[in-house]
Structure formats: C-alpha cells, structure tokens
Amino acid sequence: MTLLGDIAVTDPGSDFEVLITAEEAWPAFERAVLSARTYVHGSFRVFDLCTKLRSKEARAVGDDWFDLLAHSVKRGVQVTIVVSDFDAVMATPLHELTWKTVRQGVALAEVSDAKPGQLKIKACLHPARAGMLPRGMLLPSVLKRKWEQLSGLNEDRLTRQAVLLNSKALPELRTVSHHQKLAVIDDDTLFIGGLDLNERRFDTLDHERPARETWSDVHLIMRNGPEVAEAKAHLDSFLDVTSGRCDPPPLSVIKRTMSAPRRMQFPYLSPRTVVNEIEEAHIASFRSARHLIHVETQFLRSSVIAGALAEAAVRNPDLHLIAILPALPEALAFYDDDGLDTRFGMALQKDAVSVVREAFQERATLASPVRPVLASRDRMACLAGSPLIYVHNKVLVKDDDYALIGSANLNGRSMRWDTEAAVAITDKAHVSALRSRLMSHWWFEDLPAEASDPATLQPWWDREIEANGVCLPESRSGFLVPYDADNQADLARSLPGITENIV
C-alpha cells in the first residue's frame, strides 16, 4: 500500500486492490484473466463478450472480451462462466442479454477450438418459481404482458435471444435470480463486488459522462488468502444449493444470500431462504459499531436493515451514520419507467429512510452524488441543479475494523431471495485502504484528519455536503449533495400485503 497525500491507495498486483468504477475494475480483471494458468470460474448477472477491453495488456490480444477469452482458451485455460437467466415474460430484455451471451459462447468455442468441457458459458434460471395459487391469480396480467412483448419482437430476436418467450406452455413466474458478480482465477485470485460486464456498466472515476451513462461501483481483487478458496467452494456449490440438492458448505469470510424452492410451494410467491449471512453480517456490524457505520448502496429498502440501524442508533448515542444512495431509481431517472415495481420500491425506501433519520437525527448524513456542472432543473436525472451520478455500490464499512463488499443491496430481495456473494474484511490495514479509496473518490481534495477519523468524520461530512447542496457546482468540495427523500415522492406507492422482498 502507498500513500497519495493523506490517502491510502492499494498497489496494482498487491494482495488487496480496491477498484472504483469499471475504469479501474475491468483492466484489473482483464490482467487477472490474462495471467490465468489453469482456470477462470465466474458467476455474473450480465456478462457480454462484446464488452471492449480497456487495459493495454489485454488490447494486445484483441478488442473485446470475446478475443480475451479466445486467447485464454487457446492457451489451455478452462473457462466456466455462469450467467443469470431471467423470467422470459417479466424480464424480457435481461433474458435476451443472457441468451446473447450464450450464443457468443457457442461461437467462442468454435473460434478457439475448445476441447470438450474446456469452455462452459451457461445460462442458469434460479429454480424457485411462484406456486400455483399466486401464479393463477397473476396469470391474466402475465399473459397480457407476454402478448405485448411478443408483438414488439421480430422473428430473429424471438428465436435467437428471447428464446423462451414464445413457448406454448403457460408462463411460469420466476421471481428470483442469481445476482452475484465474482470470479476465481486459478487458486490464488478473487474478483468480487458489484460490477457486471457490459458497456452500460462502464464509467470513469471523474464520471464525466451523461447522467444515464454513469455507474459508480466498487470491486475488489484479493490474492492468496482464505477468501479465494471459500469463493471457489461457493461457485462450485451454489447451483446445487439453490436447487435444494445439497446444504451450503460452511464458509467464514465469504458471506452469502441463497434461497431454494419450497417443499410446499403451492400458496407461496416467495422461495425458501437457505442462508441470509449478508443480512446477518450487517446487523451484527450495526450492533457492534462504536463510532461510525458507512454504507453505500443502490437501494435502502429493507425494513429489517432500517430497524437494525435504528436500534443501534438508540442503543449507542455516539454512533453516527454515513449513507450514500442514488438520488432516484435507475428506471425512473433515466428511462422514465414509473411502473408499479418502481413506485413500490420508492415507497419502501421512503419508509426506511424515515426510520433511520428519526433514530439518528443529526448523527446521520444521507447523500447522493452529482456531477459538478449545471443541468436543467426540469430534468428527472437531476439533483441540486446538477446531473446525477448513478450509485450501484454495495459497501459497508464499520469503524476501522470491519468491511463488507459484494453484490447485495440493502433491500429484501438481496437479503433473502437472490443469490448474492460478499467478502468480509477484518484486516485493519485493508479496511483503512478501502475507506481511503472511497473518500478519495467522493471528495476532490485530501481531507483533514477530522474528516477521515471514524470518530469525528460524520459532522464534518455533514457540513460540507449541506454546503455543496446550496452552492454553485464549480464551488463544491466533492460530488456529494444531500439526499432528497421527497424527490418525486408523489410517485411512491405502498402495496399492503405484498412482500417487500419482491423489489
């Protein structure tokens, strides 16, 4: 680890690399794959082999991930990538992306002359599905949506990408997915965090892109530690665990969310939660925190998480909170999608934020990042007069002694349903390096000691973020402005009787 001013920065090639945005994460991942000797084994929600290569080393072998993996296979490396599949009716665009990747894999095997079993790029639907009772109740609306999707697709897309949409069978409701994003290379390198692989996920550290092209994210590379073997054990077992064929292997530093079909599914929309270790790790951290809880998350919707934060705040009057959230859901901010799921998610987040703020009072700072330029105030993707930066981070840092980085958001779906993976960090030097990288990302200048110490930083951050919210963009001290819980709040809609885990 080296120092840049007062900011700790991890060295490329070290045993612990903090990677902020795809500008840092993708080149590091590319180099790790280039160095693979025996295997690359990963699981991602989205993995598009047309994604352009960014590192100089990888661009020496080709232009995109198709070329990089072809190079690896030709060298004798075994490649296994599990890509999440999605309900063909309710999530048609994601389903199409998945099968685009599968077809890329077929072409890759031909081009690289892969040996039998050497290259596996496979789409996996989570086996949990709605029981017959909720499926029957929702069938009319599902059939209507299926017809709408079918009428909007040509024959080529129906046969090559939306491959299950035109099935003659009655639609199944698949409410759960494999949401994790991790890979193990050989037996010595782990790539884990919140970032998938396609051009939509690319962003730079300075976020100098149109708002709808921004994508803040955090990933890690860890080498030669117990995390690598545990992540490999998880990758080897999660499909069997989520199908109900076996119990999850006991792990220590890799934390998981996994669910499986219920033994009696008939009346249930939800799956059976097998492990919710990520939720448990958050709650345990809140309870043991002395001075500071720092979270960065795409969603803060879980009533369980909000309640645990509130309980910790009441129990410990010295506890402070920093929470960094996107100003609006991606679907609404960039695609004008104010459908029922978006509205329900907004209502859940409004309730969770209210619970947290009431408990912490002035000891909580909730912030959203924006670019330090002016934008039209009548645009949706705008806050404090500036274009939004979309937050996809999944980060927990507690005091100076614990952190959790992975794929899970603070919503019921990530805590109880979807397949998620995260790594717990207890080495104080690594926790310090992580916090320093996060701070160097959000603030434009090196911070004073008061703004870096977990025991004192929240009041300083609160003052600066409040000031950023009312000054001209070019005068701000960083990307962060106050989170506005009332932003588009008239769209929020509660759905009594519907589980919060669905969004």
PDB file of C-alpha atoms in Angstrom, residues 267-385:
ATOM      1  CA  PRO A 267     -49.535 -20.944  -1.890  1.00  0.00           C
ATOM      2  CA  TYR A 268     -46.239 -19.033  -1.966  1.00  0.00           C
ATOM      3  CA  LEU A 269     -44.750 -16.447  -4.299  1.00  0.00           C
ATOM      4  CA  SER A 270     -41.509 -16.438  -2.309  1.00  0.00           C
ATOM      5  CA  PRO A 271     -38.708 -19.027  -2.211  1.00  0.00           C
ATOM      6  CA  ARG A 272     -37.297 -20.625   0.937  1.00  0.00           C
ATOM      7  CA  THR A 273     -34.337 -18.655   2.309  1.00  0.00           C
ATOM      8  CA  VAL A 274     -31.422 -21.041   2.825  1.00  0.00           C
ATOM      9  CA  VAL A 275     -28.797 -18.584   4.113  1.00  0.00           C
ATOM     10  CA  ASN A 276     -29.013 -14.851   4.791  1.00  0.00           C
ATOM     11  CA  GLU A 277     -25.456 -14.352   6.016  1.00  0.00           C
ATOM     12  CA  ILE A 278     -25.097 -10.932   4.356  1.00  0.00           C
ATOM     13  CA  GLU A 279     -28.100  -9.600   6.255  1.00  0.00           C
ATOM     14  CA  GLU A 280     -26.799 -11.157   9.473  1.00  0.00           C
ATOM     15  CA  ALA A 281     -23.352  -9.632   8.917  1.00  0.00           C
ATOM     16  CA  HIS A 282     -24.881  -6.156   8.502  1.00  0.00           C
ATOM     17  CA  ILE A 283     -26.981  -6.469  11.659  1.00  0.00           C
ATOM     18  CA  ALA A 284     -24.037  -7.758  13.696  1.00  0.00           C
ATOM     19  CA  SER A 285     -21.916  -4.859  12.461  1.00  0.00           C
ATOM     20  CA  PHE A 286     -24.561  -2.305  13.427  1.00  0.00           C
ATOM     21  CA  ARG A 287     -24.776  -3.760  16.920  1.00  0.00           C
ATOM     22  CA  SER A 288     -21.017  -3.752  17.484  1.00  0.00           C
ATOM     23  CA  ALA A 289     -20.270  -0.360  15.908  1.00  0.00           C
ATOM     24  CA  ARG A 290     -18.707   2.190  18.239  1.00  0.00           C
ATOM     25  CA  HIS A 291     -18.498   5.383  16.182  1.00  0.00           C
ATOM     26  CA  LEU A 292     -19.424   5.038  12.513  1.00  0.00           C
ATOM     27  CA  ILE A 293     -21.429   2.989  10.057  1.00  0.00           C
ATOM     28  CA  HIS A 294     -20.705   3.864   6.435  1.00  0.00           C
ATOM     29  CA  VAL A 295     -22.932   2.300   3.758  1.00  0.00           C
ATOM     30  CA  GLU A 296     -23.114   2.855   0.014  1.00  0.00           C
ATOM     31  CA  THR A 297     -25.994   1.094  -1.678  1.00  0.00           C
ATOM     32  CA  GLN A 298     -28.208   1.142  -4.739  1.00  0.00           C
ATOM     33  CA  PHE A 299     -31.285   0.542  -2.577  1.00  0.00           C
ATOM     34  CA  LEU A 300     -32.102   1.154   1.084  1.00  0.00           C
ATOM     35  CA  ARG A 301     -35.483  -0.593   1.184  1.00  0.00           C
ATOM     36  CA  SER A 302     -35.207  -3.353   3.790  1.00  0.00           C
ATOM     37  CA  SER A 303     -37.322  -2.745   6.878  1.00  0.00           C
ATOM     38  CA  VAL A 304     -35.118  -5.260   8.718  1.00  0.00           C
ATOM     39  CA  ILE A 305     -31.945  -3.313   7.906  1.00  0.00           C
ATOM     40  CA  ALA A 306     -33.591   0.037   8.687  1.00  0.00           C
ATOM     41  CA  GLY A 307     -34.883  -1.311  12.004  1.00  0.00           C
ATOM     42  CA  ALA A 308     -31.452  -2.687  12.951  1.00  0.00           C
ATOM     43  CA  LEU A 309     -29.819   0.656  12.151  1.00  0.00           C
ATOM     44  CA  ALA A 310     -32.416   2.480  14.249  1.00  0.00           C
ATOM     45  CA  GLU A 311     -31.929   0.064  17.150  1.00  0.00           C
ATOM     46  CA  ALA A 312     -28.164   0.605  17.040  1.00  0.00           C
ATOM     47  CA  ALA A 313     -28.610   4.383  17.000  1.00  0.00           C
ATOM     48  CA  VAL A 314     -30.862   4.325  20.063  1.00  0.00           C
ATOM     49  CA  ARG A 315     -28.554   1.974  21.960  1.00  0.00           C
ATOM     50  CA  ASN A 316     -25.386   3.969  21.231  1.00  0.00           C
ATOM     51  CA  PRO A 317     -25.658   7.777  21.316  1.00  0.00           C
ATOM     52  CA  ASP A 318     -22.069   8.050  20.000  1.00  0.00           C
ATOM     53  CA  LEU A 319     -22.913   6.178  16.799  1.00  0.00           C
ATOM     54  CA  HIS A 320     -23.003   8.087  13.502  1.00  0.00           C
ATOM     55  CA  LEU A 321     -24.126   7.106  10.007  1.00  0.00           C
ATOM     56  CA  ILE A 322     -22.973   7.960   6.505  1.00  0.00           C
ATOM     57  CA  ALA A 323     -25.230   6.593   3.756  1.00  0.00           C
ATOM     58  CA  ILE A 324     -24.640   7.245   0.052  1.00  0.00           C
ATOM     59  CA  LEU A 325     -27.596   6.488  -2.222  1.00  0.00           C
ATOM     60  CA  PRO A 326     -28.615   7.261  -5.808  1.00  0.00           C
ATOM     61  CA  ALA A 327     -30.957  10.206  -5.992  1.00  0.00           C
ATOM     62  CA  LEU A 328     -33.578   8.147  -7.864  1.00  0.00           C
ATOM     63  CA  PRO A 329     -34.018   4.586  -9.111  1.00  0.00           C
ATOM     64  CA  GLU A 330     -32.283   3.992 -12.444  1.00  0.00           C
ATOM     65  CA  ALA A 331     -35.542   3.020 -14.180  1.00  0.00           C
ATOM     66  CA  LEU A 332     -37.196   6.312 -13.272  1.00  0.00           C
ATOM     67  CA  ALA A 333     -34.227   8.664 -13.584  1.00  0.00           C
ATOM     68  CA  PHE A 334     -33.012   7.516 -16.993  1.00  0.00           C
ATOM     69  CA  TYR A 335     -35.852   5.582 -18.635  1.00  0.00           C
ATOM     70  CA  ASP A 336     -38.994   7.320 -17.294  1.00  0.00           C
ATOM     71  CA  ASP A 337     -40.253   3.970 -16.014  1.00  0.00           C
ATOM     72  CA  ASP A 338     -42.713   4.700 -13.215  1.00  0.00           C
ATOM     73  CA  GLY A 339     -44.255   1.237 -13.167  1.00  0.00           C
ATOM     74  CA  LEU A 340     -45.650  -0.376 -10.070  1.00  0.00           C
ATOM     75  CA  ASP A 341     -42.381  -2.046  -9.067  1.00  0.00           C
ATOM     76  CA  THR A 342     -40.546   1.288  -9.262  1.00  0.00           C
ATOM     77  CA  ARG A 343     -43.231   3.031  -7.222  1.00  0.00           C
ATOM     78  CA  PHE A 344     -43.315   0.277  -4.606  1.00  0.00           C
ATOM     79  CA  GLY A 345     -39.533   0.382  -4.255  1.00  0.00           C
ATOM     80  CA  MET A 346     -39.644   4.139  -3.772  1.00  0.00           C
ATOM     81  CA  ALA A 347     -42.277   3.767  -1.046  1.00  0.00           C
ATOM     82  CA  LEU A 348     -40.175   1.167   0.767  1.00  0.00           C
ATOM     83  CA  GLN A 349     -37.109   3.385   0.601  1.00  0.00           C
ATOM     84  CA  LYS A 350     -39.013   6.420   1.822  1.00  0.00           C
ATOM     85  CA  ASP A 351     -40.185   4.425   4.858  1.00  0.00           C
ATOM     86  CA  ALA A 352     -36.711   3.016   5.557  1.00  0.00           C
ATOM     87  CA  VAL A 353     -35.053   6.422   5.303  1.00  0.00           C
ATOM     88  CA  SER A 354     -37.662   7.903   7.638  1.00  0.00           C
ATOM     89  CA  VAL A 355     -36.977   5.203  10.262  1.00  0.00           C
ATOM     90  CA  VAL A 356     -33.231   5.747  10.051  1.00  0.00           C
ATOM     91  CA  ARG A 357     -33.396   9.536  10.164  1.00  0.00           C
ATOM     92  CA  GLU A 358     -35.766   9.561  13.119  1.00  0.00           C
ATOM     93  CA  ALA A 359     -33.408   7.333  15.107  1.00  0.00           C
ATOM     94  CA  PHE A 360     -30.117   9.060  14.260  1.00  0.00           C
ATOM     95  CA  GLN A 361     -31.363  12.652  13.975  1.00  0.00           C
ATOM     96  CA  GLU A 362     -28.364  14.931  13.271  1.00  0.00           C
ATOM     97  CA  ARG A 363     -25.981  11.984  13.611  1.00  0.00           C
ATOM     98  CA  ALA A 364     -26.975  10.695  10.156  1.00  0.00           C
ATOM     99  CA  THR A 365     -25.793  12.057   6.813  1.00  0.00           C
ATOM    100  CA  LEU A 366     -27.570  10.762   3.725  1.00  0.00           C
ATOM    101  CA  ALA A 367     -26.041  11.925   0.461  1.00  0.00           C
ATOM    102  CA  SER A 368     -26.264  11.420  -3.305  1.00  0.00           C
ATOM    103  CA  PRO A 369     -23.518  12.123  -5.858  1.00  0.00           C
ATOM    104  CA  VAL A 370     -23.943  14.566  -8.730  1.00  0.00           C
ATOM    105  CA  ARG A 371     -21.560  15.927 -11.335  1.00  0.00           C
ATOM    106  CA  PRO A 372     -20.166  19.403 -10.506  1.00  0.00           C
ATOM    107  CA  VAL A 373     -21.827  21.056 -13.524  1.00  0.00           C
ATOM    108  CA  LEU A 374     -25.159  22.758 -14.098  1.00  0.00           C
ATOM    109  CA  ALA A 375     -28.120  20.872 -15.523  1.00  0.00           C
ATOM    110  CA  SER A 376     -31.659  21.852 -16.382  1.00  0.00           C
ATOM    111  CA  ARG A 377     -33.732  21.617 -13.196  1.00  0.00           C
ATOM    112  CA  ASP A 378     -36.737  20.273 -15.062  1.00  0.00           C
ATOM    113  CA  ARG A 379     -34.865  17.100 -15.989  1.00  0.00           C
ATOM    114  CA  MET A 380     -35.595  13.942 -13.996  1.00  0.00           C
ATOM    115  CA  ALA A 381     -31.922  12.904 -13.792  1.00  0.00           C
ATOM    116  CA  CYS A 382     -31.001  15.989 -11.790  1.00  0.00           C
ATOM    117  CA  LEU A 383     -30.425  16.919  -8.133  1.00  0.00           C
ATOM    118  CA  ALA A 384     -29.270  20.231  -6.639  1.00  0.00           C
ATOM    119  CA  GLY A 385     -29.172  21.615 -10.172  1.00  0.00           C
TER     120      GLY A 385
END
